[in-house]
Short mmCIF file of C-alpha atoms and ligand atoms in Angstrom, two decimals:
data_model
loop_
_atom_site.label_atom_id
_atom_site.label_comp_id
_atom_site.label_asym_id
_atom_site.label_seq_id
_atom_site.Cartn_x
_atom_site.Cartn_y
_atom_site.Cartn_z
CA MET H 1 -0.03 -0.33 0.00
CA SER H 2 1.11 3.42 -0.52
CA GLU H 3 2.30 6.44 1.76
CA GLN H 4 -0.49 8.80 0.20
CA PRO H 5 -2.57 11.01 2.25
CA ALA H 6 -6.27 9.97 2.56
CA LEU H 7 -8.97 11.39 0.70
CA ILE H 8 -10.26 14.06 2.86
CA ASP H 9 -12.69 16.84 1.66
CA PRO H 10 -13.37 20.02 3.21
CA PHE H 11 -16.34 18.91 5.28
CA GLY H 12 -13.96 16.11 6.92
CA ARG H 13 -15.74 13.59 5.00
CA HIS H 14 -13.54 10.57 3.99
CA VAL H 15 -13.64 9.66 0.50
CA THR H 16 -13.58 5.77 0.28
CA TYR H 17 -15.84 4.61 -2.42
CA LEU H 18 -15.26 5.40 -6.06
CA ARG H 19 -18.13 4.60 -8.78
CA VAL H 20 -17.25 4.51 -12.41
CA SER H 21 -18.87 4.58 -15.29
CA VAL H 22 -16.82 2.70 -17.75
CA THR H 23 -19.08 3.32 -20.44
CA ASP H 24 -22.22 5.84 -20.99
CA ARG H 25 -23.94 3.23 -23.76
CA CYS H 26 -26.59 0.69 -22.64
CA ASP H 27 -28.53 -2.02 -24.13
CA PHE H 28 -32.12 -0.32 -22.70
CA ARG H 29 -33.58 2.95 -22.88
CA CYS H 30 -35.48 3.46 -19.60
CA VAL H 31 -37.70 6.15 -19.99
CA TYR H 32 -36.61 8.09 -16.38
CA CYS H 33 -32.97 8.16 -17.61
CA MET H 34 -32.41 8.58 -21.22
CA ALA H 35 -34.24 9.62 -24.45
CA GLU H 36 -34.62 6.96 -26.97
CA ASP H 37 -32.35 8.79 -29.50
CA MET H 38 -29.24 9.18 -27.58
CA THR H 39 -26.00 10.62 -28.72
CA PHE H 40 -23.29 8.43 -26.63
CA LEU H 41 -19.76 9.59 -26.43
CA PRO H 42 -16.91 9.06 -29.34
CA LYS H 43 -15.42 6.28 -28.48
CA LYS H 44 -11.78 7.76 -29.07
CA ASP H 45 -12.65 10.25 -26.31
CA LEU H 46 -12.98 7.04 -23.77
CA LEU H 47 -10.48 5.83 -21.37
CA SER H 48 -9.05 2.80 -22.32
CA LEU H 49 -9.20 -0.45 -19.80
CA GLU H 50 -5.47 0.38 -18.98
CA GLU H 51 -6.53 3.65 -18.31
CA LEU H 52 -8.97 2.86 -16.19
CA ASP H 53 -7.27 0.85 -14.48
CA ARG H 54 -4.66 2.93 -13.56
CA VAL H 55 -7.19 5.72 -11.93
CA CYS H 56 -9.19 3.24 -10.20
CA THR H 57 -5.60 2.39 -8.56
CA ALA H 58 -4.37 5.60 -8.15
CA PHE H 59 -7.69 6.10 -5.71
CA ILE H 60 -7.05 3.12 -4.05
CA ASP H 61 -3.34 4.10 -3.35
CA LYS H 62 -5.11 7.08 -1.72
CA GLY H 63 -7.64 4.70 0.22
CA VAL H 64 -10.81 3.87 -1.45
CA ARG H 65 -11.80 0.79 -0.64
CA LYS H 66 -14.61 0.22 -2.10
CA ILE H 67 -14.97 0.18 -6.13
CA ARG H 68 -18.67 -0.24 -7.98
CA LEU H 69 -18.03 -0.25 -11.66
CA THR H 70 -21.39 1.35 -13.59
CA GLY H 71 -22.37 3.40 -16.40
CA GLY H 72 -24.44 2.62 -19.09
CA GLU H 73 -24.65 -0.54 -18.90
CA PRO H 74 -21.14 -1.78 -17.76
CA LEU H 75 -21.47 -5.19 -19.04
CA VAL H 76 -21.47 -3.99 -22.43
CA ARG H 77 -18.58 -2.27 -22.24
CA LYS H 78 -16.20 -4.69 -24.48
CA GLY H 79 -13.51 -6.73 -22.82
CA ILE H 80 -14.93 -5.48 -19.44
CA MET H 81 -14.14 -8.73 -17.88
CA THR H 82 -10.72 -7.91 -18.33
CA LEU H 83 -10.84 -4.50 -16.18
CA VAL H 84 -12.64 -6.71 -13.44
CA GLU H 85 -9.63 -9.09 -13.56
CA SER H 86 -6.99 -6.57 -13.42
CA LEU H 87 -8.81 -5.01 -10.29
CA GLY H 88 -9.24 -8.29 -8.75
CA ARG H 89 -5.67 -8.40 -7.52
CA HIS H 90 -6.36 -5.85 -5.10
CA LEU H 91 -9.02 -7.30 -3.45
CA ARG H 92 -6.70 -10.08 -3.09
CA SER H 93 -4.01 -7.92 -1.99
CA GLY H 94 -6.22 -6.74 0.61
CA ALA H 95 -6.24 -3.07 -0.73
CA LEU H 96 -9.61 -2.85 -1.65
CA GLU H 97 -12.45 -4.01 0.41
CA GLU H 98 -15.13 -4.25 -2.39
CA LEU H 99 -15.49 -4.69 -6.11
CA THR H 100 -18.99 -4.72 -7.14
CA LEU H 101 -21.59 -3.47 -10.13
CA THR H 102 -24.47 -2.27 -10.67
CA THR H 103 -26.17 -3.52 -14.01
CA ASN H 104 -29.27 -4.29 -15.89
CA GLY H 105 -28.63 -8.42 -15.78
CA SER H 106 -29.40 -8.20 -19.73
CA GLN H 107 -25.99 -9.54 -19.62
CA LEU H 108 -25.54 -11.13 -16.29
CA ALA H 109 -26.08 -14.70 -17.45
CA LYS H 110 -22.98 -14.60 -19.58
CA HIS H 111 -21.00 -12.99 -16.94
CA ALA H 112 -21.76 -14.16 -13.41
CA ALA H 113 -19.35 -16.67 -13.16
CA GLU H 114 -16.53 -14.88 -14.23
CA LEU H 115 -17.49 -12.12 -11.83
CA ALA H 116 -17.57 -14.15 -8.95
CA ALA H 117 -14.12 -16.16 -10.20
CA HIS H 118 -12.22 -12.41 -9.90
CA GLY H 119 -13.69 -11.57 -6.51
CA VAL H 120 -17.03 -9.62 -6.85
CA ARG H 121 -19.14 -10.69 -3.97
CA ARG H 122 -22.15 -9.02 -4.24
CA ILE H 123 -23.79 -7.10 -7.34
CA ASN H 124 -26.90 -4.64 -7.79
CA VAL H 125 -29.43 -5.62 -10.30
CA SER H 126 -32.04 -2.99 -11.71
CA VAL H 127 -35.55 -4.48 -11.86
CA ASP H 128 -38.72 -1.97 -11.86
CA THR H 129 -41.21 -4.46 -12.44
CA LEU H 130 -42.20 -7.72 -12.54
CA ASP H 131 -44.49 -7.31 -15.39
CA GLY H 132 -43.33 -8.15 -18.59
CA GLU H 133 -44.82 -6.06 -20.64
CA LYS H 134 -44.52 -3.33 -18.30
CA PHE H 135 -40.71 -3.74 -18.17
CA ARG H 136 -40.58 -3.39 -21.60
CA ARG H 137 -42.56 -0.14 -21.81
CA ILE H 138 -40.14 1.50 -19.14
CA THR H 139 -36.65 0.02 -20.43
CA ARG H 140 -38.17 0.39 -24.11
CA TRP H 141 -35.69 -2.41 -25.13
CA GLY H 142 -35.25 -4.94 -22.37
CA GLU H 143 -36.76 -8.42 -22.06
CA LEU H 144 -37.17 -9.54 -18.21
CA PRO H 145 -36.78 -13.35 -18.82
CA LYS H 146 -33.72 -12.45 -19.75
CA VAL H 147 -32.65 -10.34 -16.70
CA LYS H 148 -34.33 -12.99 -14.31
CA ASP H 149 -32.07 -15.54 -16.33
CA GLY H 150 -29.08 -13.38 -15.70
CA ILE H 151 -29.88 -12.95 -11.48
CA ARG H 152 -30.55 -17.20 -11.38
CA ALA H 153 -27.04 -17.47 -12.83
CA ALA H 154 -25.44 -14.81 -10.35
CA GLN H 155 -27.13 -16.62 -7.59
CA ALA H 156 -25.86 -19.88 -8.72
CA ALA H 157 -22.47 -18.39 -9.07
CA GLY H 158 -22.88 -17.48 -5.65
CA LEU H 159 -23.03 -13.68 -5.98
CA ARG H 160 -25.19 -11.66 -3.57
CA ILE H 161 -28.06 -9.92 -4.98
CA LYS H 162 -29.68 -6.60 -3.97
CA ILE H 163 -32.41 -5.48 -6.65
CA ASN H 164 -32.77 -1.19 -7.11
CA ALA H 165 -36.31 -0.26 -8.29
CA VAL H 166 -36.89 3.04 -9.12
CA ALA H 167 -40.08 4.30 -7.97
CA LEU H 168 -42.61 5.52 -10.82
CA LYS H 169 -46.16 7.13 -10.06
CA GLY H 170 -48.51 5.27 -11.62
CA VAL H 171 -46.32 2.77 -13.16
CA ASN H 172 -45.22 0.15 -10.42
CA ASP H 173 -46.07 2.01 -7.06
CA GLY H 174 -49.05 -0.56 -7.11
CA GLU H 175 -46.56 -3.44 -7.44
CA ILE H 176 -44.04 -2.92 -4.74
CA PRO H 177 -45.53 -4.83 -2.54
CA GLU H 178 -45.55 -8.20 -4.85
CA MET H 179 -41.51 -6.83 -5.58
CA ILE H 180 -41.24 -7.16 -2.01
CA ARG H 181 -42.36 -10.81 -1.51
CA TRP H 182 -40.29 -11.88 -5.00
CA ALA H 183 -36.70 -10.08 -3.81
CA HIS H 184 -36.93 -11.39 -0.30
CA GLY H 185 -38.69 -14.90 -1.36
CA GLU H 186 -35.38 -15.46 -3.72
CA GLY H 187 -33.06 -14.23 -0.81
CA MET H 188 -32.42 -10.33 -2.39
CA ASP H 189 -32.37 -7.29 -0.50
CA LEU H 190 -34.48 -4.75 -2.53
CA THR H 191 -33.82 -0.90 -2.70
CA LEU H 192 -36.54 1.75 -3.64
CA ILE H 193 -35.02 4.78 -5.41
CA GLU H 194 -36.75 8.31 -5.97
CA THR H 195 -36.34 9.47 -9.58
CA MET H 196 -33.66 12.16 -9.82
CA PRO H 197 -33.89 14.93 -11.99
CA MET H 198 -31.05 14.49 -14.07
CA GLY H 199 -30.83 14.88 -18.04
CA ASP H 200 -33.48 15.50 -20.53
CA ILE H 201 -35.82 12.70 -21.14
CA ASP H 202 -38.70 12.52 -23.77
CA GLY H 203 -41.32 12.75 -20.86
CA ASP H 204 -42.29 15.13 -17.72
CA ARG H 205 -40.42 14.02 -14.52
CA THR H 206 -42.90 15.60 -12.56
CA GLU H 207 -45.32 13.18 -13.53
CA GLN H 208 -42.73 10.42 -12.75
CA TYR H 209 -41.98 11.74 -8.93
CA LEU H 210 -43.18 9.75 -6.13
CA PRO H 211 -42.07 10.64 -2.78
CA LEU H 212 -40.42 7.16 -0.79
CA SER H 213 -42.35 9.08 2.11
CA VAL H 214 -45.74 8.17 0.51
CA LEU H 215 -45.03 4.61 -1.01
CA ARG H 216 -43.49 3.67 2.73
CA ALA H 217 -46.56 4.84 4.31
CA GLY H 218 -49.04 2.91 2.20
CA LEU H 219 -46.57 -0.38 2.91
CA MET H 220 -46.74 0.08 6.09
CA GLU H 221 -50.84 -0.94 5.86
CA GLN H 222 -49.57 -4.43 4.96
CA PHE H 223 -45.82 -4.89 6.07
CA THR H 224 -44.51 -3.96 9.16
CA LEU H 225 -41.34 -2.23 8.70
CA GLU H 226 -38.63 -2.17 11.75
CA ASP H 227 -35.63 0.57 11.07
CA ILE H 228 -32.56 -1.19 11.54
CA PRO H 229 -28.85 0.20 11.27
CA TYR H 230 -27.85 -2.01 8.29
CA LYS H 231 -25.51 -0.12 6.09
CA THR H 232 -23.92 -1.10 2.94
CA GLY H 233 -21.64 2.07 2.39
CA GLY H 234 -24.37 3.69 0.56
CA PRO H 235 -27.39 5.95 1.13
CA ALA H 236 -29.88 3.67 1.57
CA ARG H 237 -31.41 3.72 4.60
CA TYR H 238 -33.15 0.14 5.69
CA VAL H 239 -36.22 -1.59 7.26
CA ARG H 240 -36.72 -5.27 8.07
CA VAL H 241 -39.86 -6.39 6.82
CA ARG H 242 -41.11 -8.30 9.27
CA GLU H 243 -43.27 -10.50 7.07
CA THR H 244 -40.98 -11.67 4.45
CA GLY H 245 -37.55 -11.56 7.00
CA GLY H 246 -35.94 -9.39 4.55
CA ARG H 247 -34.10 -5.82 3.99
CA LEU H 248 -36.08 -2.67 2.19
CA GLY H 249 -33.95 0.10 1.39
CA PHE H 250 -34.91 3.92 0.86
CA ILE H 251 -32.99 5.87 -1.52
CA THR H 252 -34.16 9.43 -0.96
CA PRO H 253 -32.27 12.24 -2.65
CA LEU H 254 -34.97 14.59 -2.97
CA SER H 255 -37.33 14.06 -0.09
CA HIS H 256 -34.63 13.43 2.72
CA ASN H 257 -31.05 14.60 1.52
CA PHE H 258 -28.39 12.17 2.29
CA CYS H 259 -25.08 14.51 1.51
CA GLU H 260 -23.67 14.86 5.37
CA SER H 261 -22.20 11.26 5.24
CA CYS H 262 -21.23 11.15 1.04
CA ASN H 263 -18.12 9.21 1.13
CA ARG H 264 -18.07 8.85 -2.80
CA VAL H 265 -17.00 10.37 -6.20
CA ARG H 266 -17.91 9.50 -10.06
CA LEU H 267 -15.59 8.83 -12.27
CA THR H 268 -16.70 8.71 -16.28
CA CYS H 269 -15.72 6.41 -18.86
CA THR H 270 -13.71 9.69 -20.49
CA GLY H 271 -11.89 10.55 -16.98
CA THR H 272 -13.98 12.89 -16.06
CA LEU H 273 -13.91 13.41 -11.86
CA TYR H 274 -17.63 14.71 -10.66
CA MET H 275 -17.48 15.26 -7.08
CA CYS H 276 -20.89 15.50 -6.55
CA LEU H 277 -23.71 13.24 -8.50
CA GLY H 278 -26.46 16.30 -8.32
CA GLN H 279 -23.57 19.36 -9.14
CA GLU H 280 -22.05 20.44 -12.53
CA ASP H 281 -18.50 20.89 -11.33
CA ALA H 282 -15.92 18.15 -11.94
CA ALA H 283 -12.07 18.02 -12.81
CA ASP H 284 -10.59 16.71 -15.76
CA LEU H 285 -8.41 13.10 -14.95
CA ARG H 286 -7.64 12.41 -18.34
CA ALA H 287 -4.86 15.13 -19.39
CA PRO H 288 -3.12 14.19 -16.35
CA LEU H 289 -3.55 10.83 -16.78
CA ARG H 290 -2.04 11.03 -20.30
CA ALA H 291 0.51 13.49 -20.01
CA SER H 292 3.10 11.50 -18.00
CA GLU H 293 3.65 7.55 -17.51
CA GLY H 294 4.15 8.58 -13.62
CA ASN H 295 1.40 9.25 -11.53
CA ALA H 296 2.45 12.28 -10.17
CA LEU H 297 0.27 14.66 -12.08
CA LEU H 298 -2.83 12.38 -12.01
CA ASP H 299 -2.68 11.91 -7.96
CA ALA H 300 -2.26 15.86 -8.06
CA ALA H 301 -5.63 16.19 -9.82
CA ILE H 302 -7.37 13.70 -7.40
CA SER H 303 -6.17 15.83 -4.59
CA GLU H 304 -7.22 19.11 -5.94
CA ALA H 305 -10.44 17.65 -7.04
CA ILE H 306 -11.16 16.25 -3.32
CA SER H 307 -10.62 20.02 -2.10
CA ARG H 308 -13.62 21.02 -4.49
CA LYS H 309 -15.86 18.56 -3.23
CA PRO H 310 -19.21 20.16 -2.45
CA LYS H 311 -21.70 19.94 0.59
CA GLY H 312 -24.14 18.38 -1.12
CA HIS H 313 -26.80 18.64 -3.81
CA ASP H 314 -30.02 20.14 -4.75
CA PHE H 315 -32.10 18.10 -6.47
CA VAL H 316 -35.44 19.86 -6.99
CA ILE H 317 -38.62 18.47 -8.54
CA ASP H 318 -41.47 20.56 -9.49
CA ARG H 319 -43.41 22.19 -12.00
CA ARG H 320 -41.88 25.85 -11.83
CA ARG H 321 -38.49 24.58 -12.85
CA ASN H 322 -39.42 21.85 -15.58
CA LYS H 323 -36.09 21.31 -16.17
CA PRO H 324 -33.40 18.68 -15.15
CA ALA H 325 -31.42 20.13 -12.01
CA VAL H 326 -28.22 18.90 -13.80
CA ALA H 327 -27.86 18.27 -17.41
CA ARG H 328 -25.82 15.10 -17.59
CA HIS H 329 -27.89 11.99 -17.53
CA MET H 330 -27.20 9.17 -14.68
CA SER H 331 -25.94 7.45 -17.30
CA VAL H 332 -22.89 9.37 -18.26
CA THR H 333 -22.06 9.91 -14.03
CA GLY H 334 -23.15 6.52 -13.06
CA GLY H 335 -25.79 5.59 -11.32
N1 SAM N 1 -26.97 -0.02 -16.41
C1 SAM N 1 -27.41 -0.34 -15.42
C2 SAM N 1 -28.23 -0.71 -14.42
O1 SAM N 1 -29.11 -0.20 -15.09
O2 SAM N 1 -28.02 -0.70 -13.31
C3 SAM N 1 -26.09 0.76 -14.16
C4 SAM N 1 -26.40 2.13 -14.98
S1 SAM N 1 -28.06 2.95 -14.36
C5 SAM N 1 -27.73 4.68 -14.55
C6 SAM N 1 -27.91 2.86 -12.27
C7 SAM N 1 -29.17 2.91 -11.60
O3 SAM N 1 -29.45 4.34 -11.66
C8 SAM N 1 -30.53 1.89 -12.42
O4 SAM N 1 -31.10 1.45 -11.34
C9 SAM N 1 -31.59 3.30 -12.68
O5 SAM N 1 -32.44 3.02 -12.49
C10 SAM N 1 -30.94 4.56 -11.70
N2 SAM N 1 -31.50 5.41 -12.36
C11 SAM N 1 -31.39 6.31 -13.68
N3 SAM N 1 -31.78 7.20 -14.39
C12 SAM N 1 -31.81 7.49 -12.86
C13 SAM N 1 -33.11 8.69 -11.87
N4 SAM N 1 -33.12 9.90 -13.26
N5 SAM N 1 -33.40 8.89 -11.16
C14 SAM N 1 -32.89 7.92 -10.44
N6 SAM N 1 -32.23 6.48 -10.48
C15 SAM N 1 -32.09 6.51 -11.83
#
């Protein structure tokens, strides 16, 4: 391990978690995430897999203990398993505590065993509905049976799974009890997420936004929700559902701001570092990365970026301000 000083931001928060969007491309077009006709970044602007490894390693040397690969869809990036394999060395050395990913599950059946072999222990799979027709409407291009096959393959490979579902008013809110029973019945945690105003989409977000406080109140009519101190290093607050015995998480960026304990930064596939999901300020790591073979410039750029980490986001969804809070889509920064 290196002698580099730890990454501590101006508010005393320790940055120990790096999320890496390895591609902005995706084989789904979820209605709340992307427009159907998206313009993706030119391939020449992408960091190579070797460069991604170099940046991740520089962060690990500065005390990052958890890395999550995301996107876009991380499993559609060509050669992605090479990166997973190479980052696996930091798990074996003990420098990294956890390497994980967030996926839509479409390619999981193909990759699950290899992910497990390289040291991945748990993954998040995004599933917003258990109704195949609705699944296609939400994802525009996705097929639910394929995702379920992926989940089965991941379980067979020994990966623990958390299902992420975005709560969409009038779309899947009525189905959440069924999703709780399904996820918990399969031994998976379920986390509900509020829609965040990121990037232009074809529809109107005020129509989709459902405060989780409202959803939670509805769930309490049929379930007993017991607050538990369980933490995964993320912003979810968990309850145990007494009737199923499973864990249910709530991620509430809008109705409850969770920035005080933020421990993370986000790297895009072009080497831009966002210090906050909900702010525009960013640092370019690609130029210092490519400027020399040594890491001195890169290390300095990372430290400088962390010294600018903002206190928090100020997402608002309301009718007066019918514009995204940040212009980039979630697929760029990595959800
Ligand atoms: N393709 C992968 C997946 O589907 O999980 C990883 C990237 S995706 C951007 C990560 C997560 O962000 C997904 O669970 C997705 O539902 C969520 N997401 C995308 N746009 C969002 C938004 N505007 N508000 C809240 N969650 C969003």
